[in-house]
PDB file of C-alpha atoms and ligand atoms in Angstrom:
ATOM      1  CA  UNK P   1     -13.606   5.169   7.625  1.00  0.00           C
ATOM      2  CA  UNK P   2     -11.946   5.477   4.168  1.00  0.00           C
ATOM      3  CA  UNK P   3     -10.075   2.903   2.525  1.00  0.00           C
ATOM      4  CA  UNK P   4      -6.298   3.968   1.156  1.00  0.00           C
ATOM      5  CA  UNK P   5      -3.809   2.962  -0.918  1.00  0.00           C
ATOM      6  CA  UNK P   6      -0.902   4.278  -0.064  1.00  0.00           C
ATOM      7  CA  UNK P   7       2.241   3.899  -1.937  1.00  0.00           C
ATOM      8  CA  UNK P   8       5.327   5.137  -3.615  1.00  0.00           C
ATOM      9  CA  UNK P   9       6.398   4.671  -7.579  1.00  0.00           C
ATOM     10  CA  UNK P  10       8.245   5.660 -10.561  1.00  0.00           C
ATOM     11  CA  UNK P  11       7.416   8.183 -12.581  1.00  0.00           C
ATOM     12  CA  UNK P  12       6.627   5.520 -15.281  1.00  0.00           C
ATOM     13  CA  UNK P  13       3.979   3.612 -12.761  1.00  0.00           C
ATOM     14  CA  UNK P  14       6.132   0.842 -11.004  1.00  0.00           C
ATOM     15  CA  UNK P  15       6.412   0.290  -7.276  1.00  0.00           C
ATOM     16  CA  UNK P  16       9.349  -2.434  -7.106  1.00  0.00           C
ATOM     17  CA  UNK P  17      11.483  -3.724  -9.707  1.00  0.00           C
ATOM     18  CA  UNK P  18      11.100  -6.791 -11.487  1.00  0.00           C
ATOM     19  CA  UNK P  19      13.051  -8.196  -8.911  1.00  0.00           C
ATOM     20  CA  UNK P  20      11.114  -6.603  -5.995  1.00  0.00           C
ATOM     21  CA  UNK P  21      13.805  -3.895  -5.537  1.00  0.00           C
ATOM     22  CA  UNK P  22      13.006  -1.007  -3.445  1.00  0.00           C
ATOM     23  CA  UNK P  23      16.667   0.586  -3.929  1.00  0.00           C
ATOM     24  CA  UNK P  24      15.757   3.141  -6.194  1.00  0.00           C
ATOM     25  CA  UNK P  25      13.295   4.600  -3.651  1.00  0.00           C
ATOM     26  CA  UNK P  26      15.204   4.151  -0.641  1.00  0.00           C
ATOM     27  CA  UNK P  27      17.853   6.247  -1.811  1.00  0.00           C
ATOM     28  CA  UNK P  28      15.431   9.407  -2.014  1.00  0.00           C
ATOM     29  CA  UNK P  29      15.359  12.169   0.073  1.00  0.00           C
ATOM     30  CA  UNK P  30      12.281  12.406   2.336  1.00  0.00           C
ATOM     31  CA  UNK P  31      11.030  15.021   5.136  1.00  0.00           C
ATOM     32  CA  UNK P  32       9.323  12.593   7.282  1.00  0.00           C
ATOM     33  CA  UNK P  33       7.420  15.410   8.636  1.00  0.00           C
ATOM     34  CA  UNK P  34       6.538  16.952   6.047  1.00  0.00           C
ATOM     35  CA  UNK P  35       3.659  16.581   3.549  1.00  0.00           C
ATOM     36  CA  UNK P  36       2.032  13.691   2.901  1.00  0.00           C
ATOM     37  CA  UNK P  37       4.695  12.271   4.855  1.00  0.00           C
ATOM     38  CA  UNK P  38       4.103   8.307   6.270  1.00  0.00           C
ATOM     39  CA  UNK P  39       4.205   8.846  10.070  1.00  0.00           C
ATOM     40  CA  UNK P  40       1.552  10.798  10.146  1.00  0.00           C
ATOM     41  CA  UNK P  41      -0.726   8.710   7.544  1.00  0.00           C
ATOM     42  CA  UNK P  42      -0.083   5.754   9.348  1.00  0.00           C
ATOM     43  CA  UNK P  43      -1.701   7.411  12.568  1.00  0.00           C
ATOM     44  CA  UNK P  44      -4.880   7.161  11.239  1.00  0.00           C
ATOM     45  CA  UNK P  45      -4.271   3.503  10.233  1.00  0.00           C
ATOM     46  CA  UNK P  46      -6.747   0.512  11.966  1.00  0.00           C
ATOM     47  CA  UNK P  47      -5.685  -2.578   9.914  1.00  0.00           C
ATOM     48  CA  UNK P  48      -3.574  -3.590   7.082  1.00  0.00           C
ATOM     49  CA  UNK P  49      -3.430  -5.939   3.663  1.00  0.00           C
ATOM     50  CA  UNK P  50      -1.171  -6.701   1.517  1.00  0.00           C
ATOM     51  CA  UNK P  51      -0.004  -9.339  -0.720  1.00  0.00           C
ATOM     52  CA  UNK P  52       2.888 -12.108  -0.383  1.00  0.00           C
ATOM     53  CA  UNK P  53       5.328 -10.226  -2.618  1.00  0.00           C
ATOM     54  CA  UNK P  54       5.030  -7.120   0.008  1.00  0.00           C
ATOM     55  CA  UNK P  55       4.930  -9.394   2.842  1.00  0.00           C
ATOM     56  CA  UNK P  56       8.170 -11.179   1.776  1.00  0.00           C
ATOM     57  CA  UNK P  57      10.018  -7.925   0.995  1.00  0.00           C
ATOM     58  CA  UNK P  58       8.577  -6.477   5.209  1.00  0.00           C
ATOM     59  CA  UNK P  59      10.321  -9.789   6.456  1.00  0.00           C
ATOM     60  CA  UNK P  60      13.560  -9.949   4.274  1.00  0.00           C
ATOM     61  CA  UNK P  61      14.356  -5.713   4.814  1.00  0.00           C
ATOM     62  CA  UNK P  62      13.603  -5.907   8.736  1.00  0.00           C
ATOM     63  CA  UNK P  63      15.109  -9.301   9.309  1.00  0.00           C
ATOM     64  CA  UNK P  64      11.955 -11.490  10.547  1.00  0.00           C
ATOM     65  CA  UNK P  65      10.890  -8.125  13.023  1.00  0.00           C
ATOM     66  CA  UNK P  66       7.519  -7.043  12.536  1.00  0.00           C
ATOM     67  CA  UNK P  67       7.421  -3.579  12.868  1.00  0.00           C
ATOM     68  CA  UNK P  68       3.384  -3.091  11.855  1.00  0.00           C
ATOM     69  CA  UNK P  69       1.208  -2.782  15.250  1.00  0.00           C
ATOM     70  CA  UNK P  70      -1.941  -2.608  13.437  1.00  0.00           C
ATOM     71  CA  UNK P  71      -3.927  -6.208  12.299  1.00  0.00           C
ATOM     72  CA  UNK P  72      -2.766  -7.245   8.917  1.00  0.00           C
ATOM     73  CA  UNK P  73      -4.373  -9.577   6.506  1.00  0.00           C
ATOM     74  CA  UNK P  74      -1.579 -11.038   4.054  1.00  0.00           C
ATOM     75  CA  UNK P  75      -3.165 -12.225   0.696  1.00  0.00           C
ATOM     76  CA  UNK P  76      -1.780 -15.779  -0.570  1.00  0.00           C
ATOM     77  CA  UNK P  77      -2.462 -19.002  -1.427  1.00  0.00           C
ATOM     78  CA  UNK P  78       0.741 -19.910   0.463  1.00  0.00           C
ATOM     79  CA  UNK P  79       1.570 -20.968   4.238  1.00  0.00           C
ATOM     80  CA  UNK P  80       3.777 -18.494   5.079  1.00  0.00           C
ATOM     81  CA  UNK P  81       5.274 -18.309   8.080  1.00  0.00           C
ATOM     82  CA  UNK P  82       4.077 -15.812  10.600  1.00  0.00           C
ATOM     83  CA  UNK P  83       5.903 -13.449  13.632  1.00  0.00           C
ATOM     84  CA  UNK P  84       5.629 -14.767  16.643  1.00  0.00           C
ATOM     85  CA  UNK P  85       3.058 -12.486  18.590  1.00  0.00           C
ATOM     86  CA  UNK P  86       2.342  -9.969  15.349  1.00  0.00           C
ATOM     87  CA  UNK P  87      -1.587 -10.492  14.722  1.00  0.00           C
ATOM     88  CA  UNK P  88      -0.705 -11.367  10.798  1.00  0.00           C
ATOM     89  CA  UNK P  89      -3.828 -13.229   9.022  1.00  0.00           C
ATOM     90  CA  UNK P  90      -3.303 -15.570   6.140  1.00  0.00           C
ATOM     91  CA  UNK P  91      -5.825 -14.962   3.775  1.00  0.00           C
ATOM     92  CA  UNK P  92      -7.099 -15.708   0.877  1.00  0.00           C
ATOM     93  CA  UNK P  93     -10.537 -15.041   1.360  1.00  0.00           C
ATOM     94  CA  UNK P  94     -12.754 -12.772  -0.662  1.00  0.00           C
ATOM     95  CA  UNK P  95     -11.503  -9.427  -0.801  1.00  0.00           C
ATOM     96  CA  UNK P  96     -14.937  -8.667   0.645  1.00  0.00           C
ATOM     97  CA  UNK P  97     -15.142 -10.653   3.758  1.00  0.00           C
ATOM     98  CA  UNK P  98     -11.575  -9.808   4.111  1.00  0.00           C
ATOM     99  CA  UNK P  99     -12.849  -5.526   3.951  1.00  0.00           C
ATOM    100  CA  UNK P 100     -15.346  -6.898   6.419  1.00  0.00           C
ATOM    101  CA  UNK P 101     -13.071  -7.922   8.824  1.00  0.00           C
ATOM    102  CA  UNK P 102     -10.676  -5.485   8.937  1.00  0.00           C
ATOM    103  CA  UNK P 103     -13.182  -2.887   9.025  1.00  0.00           C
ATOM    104  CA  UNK P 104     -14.345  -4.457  12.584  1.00  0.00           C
ATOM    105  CA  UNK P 105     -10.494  -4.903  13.777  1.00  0.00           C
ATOM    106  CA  UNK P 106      -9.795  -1.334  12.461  1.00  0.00           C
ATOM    107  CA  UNK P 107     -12.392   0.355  15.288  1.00  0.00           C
ATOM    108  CA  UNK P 108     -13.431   3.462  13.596  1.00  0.00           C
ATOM    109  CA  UNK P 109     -10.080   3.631  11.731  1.00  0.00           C
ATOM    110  CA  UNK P 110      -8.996   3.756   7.984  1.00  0.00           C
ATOM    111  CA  UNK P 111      -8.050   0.773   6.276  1.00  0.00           C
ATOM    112  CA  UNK P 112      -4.425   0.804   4.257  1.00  0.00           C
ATOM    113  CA  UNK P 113      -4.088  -1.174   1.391  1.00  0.00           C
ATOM    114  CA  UNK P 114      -0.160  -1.577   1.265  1.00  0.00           C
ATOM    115  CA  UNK P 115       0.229  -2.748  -2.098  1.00  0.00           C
ATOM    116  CA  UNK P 116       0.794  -4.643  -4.577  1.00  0.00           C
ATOM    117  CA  UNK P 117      -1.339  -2.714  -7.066  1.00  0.00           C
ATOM    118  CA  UNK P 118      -3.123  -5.649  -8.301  1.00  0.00           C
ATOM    119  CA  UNK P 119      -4.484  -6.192  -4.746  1.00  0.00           C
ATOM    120  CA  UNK P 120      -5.221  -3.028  -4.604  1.00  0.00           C
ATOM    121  CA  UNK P 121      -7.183  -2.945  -8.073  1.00  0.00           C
ATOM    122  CA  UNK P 122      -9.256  -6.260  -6.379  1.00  0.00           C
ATOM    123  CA  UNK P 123     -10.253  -4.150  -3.506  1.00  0.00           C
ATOM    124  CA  UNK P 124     -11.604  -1.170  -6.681  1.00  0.00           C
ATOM    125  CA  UNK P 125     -12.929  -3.919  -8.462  1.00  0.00           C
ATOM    126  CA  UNK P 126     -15.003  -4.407  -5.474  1.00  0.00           C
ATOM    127  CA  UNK P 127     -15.656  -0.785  -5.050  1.00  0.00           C
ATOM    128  CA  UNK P 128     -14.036  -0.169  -1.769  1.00  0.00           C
ATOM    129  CA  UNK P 129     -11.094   1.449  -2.523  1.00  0.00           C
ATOM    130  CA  UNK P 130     -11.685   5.161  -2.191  1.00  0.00           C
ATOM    131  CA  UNK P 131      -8.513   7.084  -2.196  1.00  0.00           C
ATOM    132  CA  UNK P 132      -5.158   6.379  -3.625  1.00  0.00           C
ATOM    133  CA  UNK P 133      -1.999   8.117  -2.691  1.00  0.00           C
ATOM    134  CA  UNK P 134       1.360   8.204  -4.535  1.00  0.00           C
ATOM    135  CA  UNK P 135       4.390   9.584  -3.961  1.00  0.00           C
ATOM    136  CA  UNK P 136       6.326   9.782  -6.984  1.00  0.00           C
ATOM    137  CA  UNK P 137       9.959   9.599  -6.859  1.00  0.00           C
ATOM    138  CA  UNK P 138      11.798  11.123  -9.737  1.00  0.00           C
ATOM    139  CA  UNK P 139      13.205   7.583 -11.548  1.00  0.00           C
ATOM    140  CA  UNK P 140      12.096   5.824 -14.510  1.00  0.00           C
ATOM    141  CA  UNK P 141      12.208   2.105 -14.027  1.00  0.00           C
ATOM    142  CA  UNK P 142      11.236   0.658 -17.358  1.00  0.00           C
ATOM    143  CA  UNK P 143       9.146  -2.428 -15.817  1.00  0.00           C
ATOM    144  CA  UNK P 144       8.582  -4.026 -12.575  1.00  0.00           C
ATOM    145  CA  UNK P 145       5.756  -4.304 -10.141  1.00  0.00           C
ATOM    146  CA  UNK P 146       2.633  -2.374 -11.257  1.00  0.00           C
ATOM    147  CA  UNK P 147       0.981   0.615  -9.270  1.00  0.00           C
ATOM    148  CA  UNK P 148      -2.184   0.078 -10.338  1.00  0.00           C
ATOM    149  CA  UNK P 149      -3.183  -1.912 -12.900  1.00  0.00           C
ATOM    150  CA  UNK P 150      -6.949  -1.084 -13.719  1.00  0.00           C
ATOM    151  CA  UNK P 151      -9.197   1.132 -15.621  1.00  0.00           C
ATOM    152  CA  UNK P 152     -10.017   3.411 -13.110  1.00  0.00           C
ATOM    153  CA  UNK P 153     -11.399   6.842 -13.251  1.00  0.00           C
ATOM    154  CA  UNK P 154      -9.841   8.953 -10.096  1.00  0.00           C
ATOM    155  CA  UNK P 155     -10.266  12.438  -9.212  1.00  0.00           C
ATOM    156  CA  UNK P 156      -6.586  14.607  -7.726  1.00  0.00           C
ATOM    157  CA  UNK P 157      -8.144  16.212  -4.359  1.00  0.00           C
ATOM    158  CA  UNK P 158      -4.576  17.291  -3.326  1.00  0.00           C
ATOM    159  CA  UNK P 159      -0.903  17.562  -3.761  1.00  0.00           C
ATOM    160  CA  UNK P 160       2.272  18.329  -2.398  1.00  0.00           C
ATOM    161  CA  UNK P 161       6.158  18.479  -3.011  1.00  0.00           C
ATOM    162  CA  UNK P 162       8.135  16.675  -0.007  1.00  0.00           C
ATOM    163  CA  UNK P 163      11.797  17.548  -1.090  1.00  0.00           C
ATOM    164  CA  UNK P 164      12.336  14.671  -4.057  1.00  0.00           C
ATOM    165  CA  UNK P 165       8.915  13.170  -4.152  1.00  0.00           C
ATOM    166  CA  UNK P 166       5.364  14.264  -6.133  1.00  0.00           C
ATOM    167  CA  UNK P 167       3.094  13.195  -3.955  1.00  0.00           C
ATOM    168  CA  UNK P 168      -0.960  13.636  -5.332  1.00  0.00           C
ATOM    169  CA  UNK P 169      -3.758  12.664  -3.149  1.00  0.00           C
ATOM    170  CA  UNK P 170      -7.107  11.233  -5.561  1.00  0.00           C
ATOM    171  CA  UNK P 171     -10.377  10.211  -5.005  1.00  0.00           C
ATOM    172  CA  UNK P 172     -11.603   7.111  -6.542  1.00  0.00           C
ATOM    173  CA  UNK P 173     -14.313   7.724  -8.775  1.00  0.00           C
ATOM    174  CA  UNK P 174     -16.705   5.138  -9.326  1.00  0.00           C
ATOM    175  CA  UNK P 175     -19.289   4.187 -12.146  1.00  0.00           C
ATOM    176  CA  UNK P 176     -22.947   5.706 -11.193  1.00  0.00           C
TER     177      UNK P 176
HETATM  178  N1  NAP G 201       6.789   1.484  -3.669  1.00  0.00           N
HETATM  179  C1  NAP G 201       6.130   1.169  -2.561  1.00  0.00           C
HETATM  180  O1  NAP G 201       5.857   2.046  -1.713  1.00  0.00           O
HETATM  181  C2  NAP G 201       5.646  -0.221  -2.374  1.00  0.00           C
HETATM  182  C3  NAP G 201       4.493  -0.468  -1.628  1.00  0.00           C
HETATM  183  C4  NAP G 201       4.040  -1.770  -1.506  1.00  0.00           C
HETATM  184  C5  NAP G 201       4.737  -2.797  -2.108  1.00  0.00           C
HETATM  185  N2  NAP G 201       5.871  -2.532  -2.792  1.00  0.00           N
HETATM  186  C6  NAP G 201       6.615  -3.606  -3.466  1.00  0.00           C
HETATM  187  O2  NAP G 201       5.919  -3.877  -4.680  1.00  0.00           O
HETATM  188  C7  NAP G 201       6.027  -5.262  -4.993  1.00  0.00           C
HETATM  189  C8  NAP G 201       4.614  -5.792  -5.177  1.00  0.00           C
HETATM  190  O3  NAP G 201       4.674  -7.094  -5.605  1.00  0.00           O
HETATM  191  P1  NAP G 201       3.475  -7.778  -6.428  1.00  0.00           P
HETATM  192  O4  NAP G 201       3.123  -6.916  -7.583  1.00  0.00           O
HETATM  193  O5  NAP G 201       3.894  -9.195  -6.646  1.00  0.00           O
HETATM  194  O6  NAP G 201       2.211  -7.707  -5.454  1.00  0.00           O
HETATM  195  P2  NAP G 201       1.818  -8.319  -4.009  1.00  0.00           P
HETATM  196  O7  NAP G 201       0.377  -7.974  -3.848  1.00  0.00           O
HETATM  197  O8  NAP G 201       2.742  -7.848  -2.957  1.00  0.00           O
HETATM  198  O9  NAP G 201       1.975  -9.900  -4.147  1.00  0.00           O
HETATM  199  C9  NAP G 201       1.261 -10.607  -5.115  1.00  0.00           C
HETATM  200  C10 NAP G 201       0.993 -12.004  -4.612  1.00  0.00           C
HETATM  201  O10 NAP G 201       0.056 -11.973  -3.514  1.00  0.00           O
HETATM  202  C11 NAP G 201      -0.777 -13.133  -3.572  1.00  0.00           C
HETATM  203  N3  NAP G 201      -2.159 -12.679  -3.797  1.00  0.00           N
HETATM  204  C12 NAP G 201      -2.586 -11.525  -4.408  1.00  0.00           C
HETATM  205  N4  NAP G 201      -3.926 -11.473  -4.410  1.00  0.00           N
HETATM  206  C13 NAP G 201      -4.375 -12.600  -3.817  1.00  0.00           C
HETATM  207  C14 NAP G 201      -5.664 -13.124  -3.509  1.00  0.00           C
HETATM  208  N5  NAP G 201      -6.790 -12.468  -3.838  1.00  0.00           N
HETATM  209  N6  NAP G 201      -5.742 -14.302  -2.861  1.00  0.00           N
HETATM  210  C15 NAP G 201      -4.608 -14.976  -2.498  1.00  0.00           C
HETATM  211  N7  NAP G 201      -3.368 -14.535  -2.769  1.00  0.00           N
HETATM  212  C16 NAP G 201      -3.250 -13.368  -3.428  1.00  0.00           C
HETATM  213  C17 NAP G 201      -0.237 -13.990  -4.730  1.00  0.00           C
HETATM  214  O11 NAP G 201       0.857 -14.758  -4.242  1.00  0.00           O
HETATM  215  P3  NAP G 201       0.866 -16.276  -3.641  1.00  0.00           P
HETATM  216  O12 NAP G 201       1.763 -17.017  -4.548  1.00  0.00           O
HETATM  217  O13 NAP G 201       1.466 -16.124  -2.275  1.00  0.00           O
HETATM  218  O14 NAP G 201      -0.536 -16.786  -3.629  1.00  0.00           O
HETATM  219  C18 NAP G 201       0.355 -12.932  -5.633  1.00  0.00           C
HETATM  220  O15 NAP G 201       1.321 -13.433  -6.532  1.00  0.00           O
HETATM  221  C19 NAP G 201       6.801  -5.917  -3.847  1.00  0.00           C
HETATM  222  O16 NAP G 201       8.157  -6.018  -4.196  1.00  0.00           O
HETATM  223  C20 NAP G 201       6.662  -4.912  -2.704  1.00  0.00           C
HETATM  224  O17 NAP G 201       7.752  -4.959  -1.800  1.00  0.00           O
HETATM  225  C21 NAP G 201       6.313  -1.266  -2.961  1.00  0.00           C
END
């Protein structure tokens, strides 16, 4: 079972604007087949987390639909409402406990981190983030939503081209 974080950014290490935009990377061009490609990460996928700002932008871009069919723990110290029938926790438990518990949901499966990078960074700060993935999409943003915002040492175990995007596959290395 490895733990992912799985994203795409700007060159310059942002994953949504300042004003949680995801134009800029919608507009690239993507082989959803082909390397490092989401449809066939996602397979892999037991359980989900992410934080309210990801959460919010899921709802607002697919119009209240819940499109996620594996268990997904939403970080915030908000009520937000939930789909009806989409097995969506409200958390904001100990990034721990929270591991815990999606590691029993998942069933043998990995564990994706969706962002933002700041949640991500709590689950490294716990040490059980192991790999990070980025797609880098060829854009400059200036500021925004950081990818990863930690001191973290990480090792590049792979990498790709898929048509616009870098995409490099590392290893989280962590202190002995
Ligand atoms: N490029 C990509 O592929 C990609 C991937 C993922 C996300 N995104 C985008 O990137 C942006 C990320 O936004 P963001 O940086 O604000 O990060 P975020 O993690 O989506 O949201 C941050 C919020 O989550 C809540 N939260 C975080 N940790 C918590 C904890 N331990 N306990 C309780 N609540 C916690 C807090 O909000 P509360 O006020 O609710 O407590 C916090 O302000 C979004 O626009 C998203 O759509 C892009």
């Amino acid at each position: 079972m490895t733990t992912y974080y799985y994203t795409a950014s700007s060159l310059d290490g942002f994953i949504a604007t300042a004003d949680h935009s995801l134009d800029w990377l919608i507009k690239q061009d993507f082989d959803e087949n082909g390397p490092m490609a989401y449809p066939e990460f996602v397979r892999g996928v037991g359980a989900l987390a992410m934080g309210s700002s990801t959460y919010e932008w899921v709802m607002r871009n697919e119009n209240g639909v819940w499109g996620y069919k594996q268990p997904t723990w939403v970080f915030t110290h908000r009520a937000l409402q939930t789909p009806d029938g989409a097995a969506v926790h409200l958390t904001h438990g100990d990034v721990r406990d929270v591991h815990a518990s999606m590691t029993a949901a998942a069933d043998g499966k990995d564990l994706w981190i969706i962002g933002g990078g700041d949640l991500a960074g709590q689950f490294a700060d716990a040490g059980l983030l192991d790999e990070v993935w980025v797609q880098y999409a060829p854009v400059t943003l200036g500021s925004g939503a950081p990818l990863l915002p930690r001191d973290l040492d990480l090792e590049l175990i792979d990498l790709a081209r898929n048509r616009a995007f870098l995409c490099g596959r590392y290893r989280v290395l962590r202190a002995e």
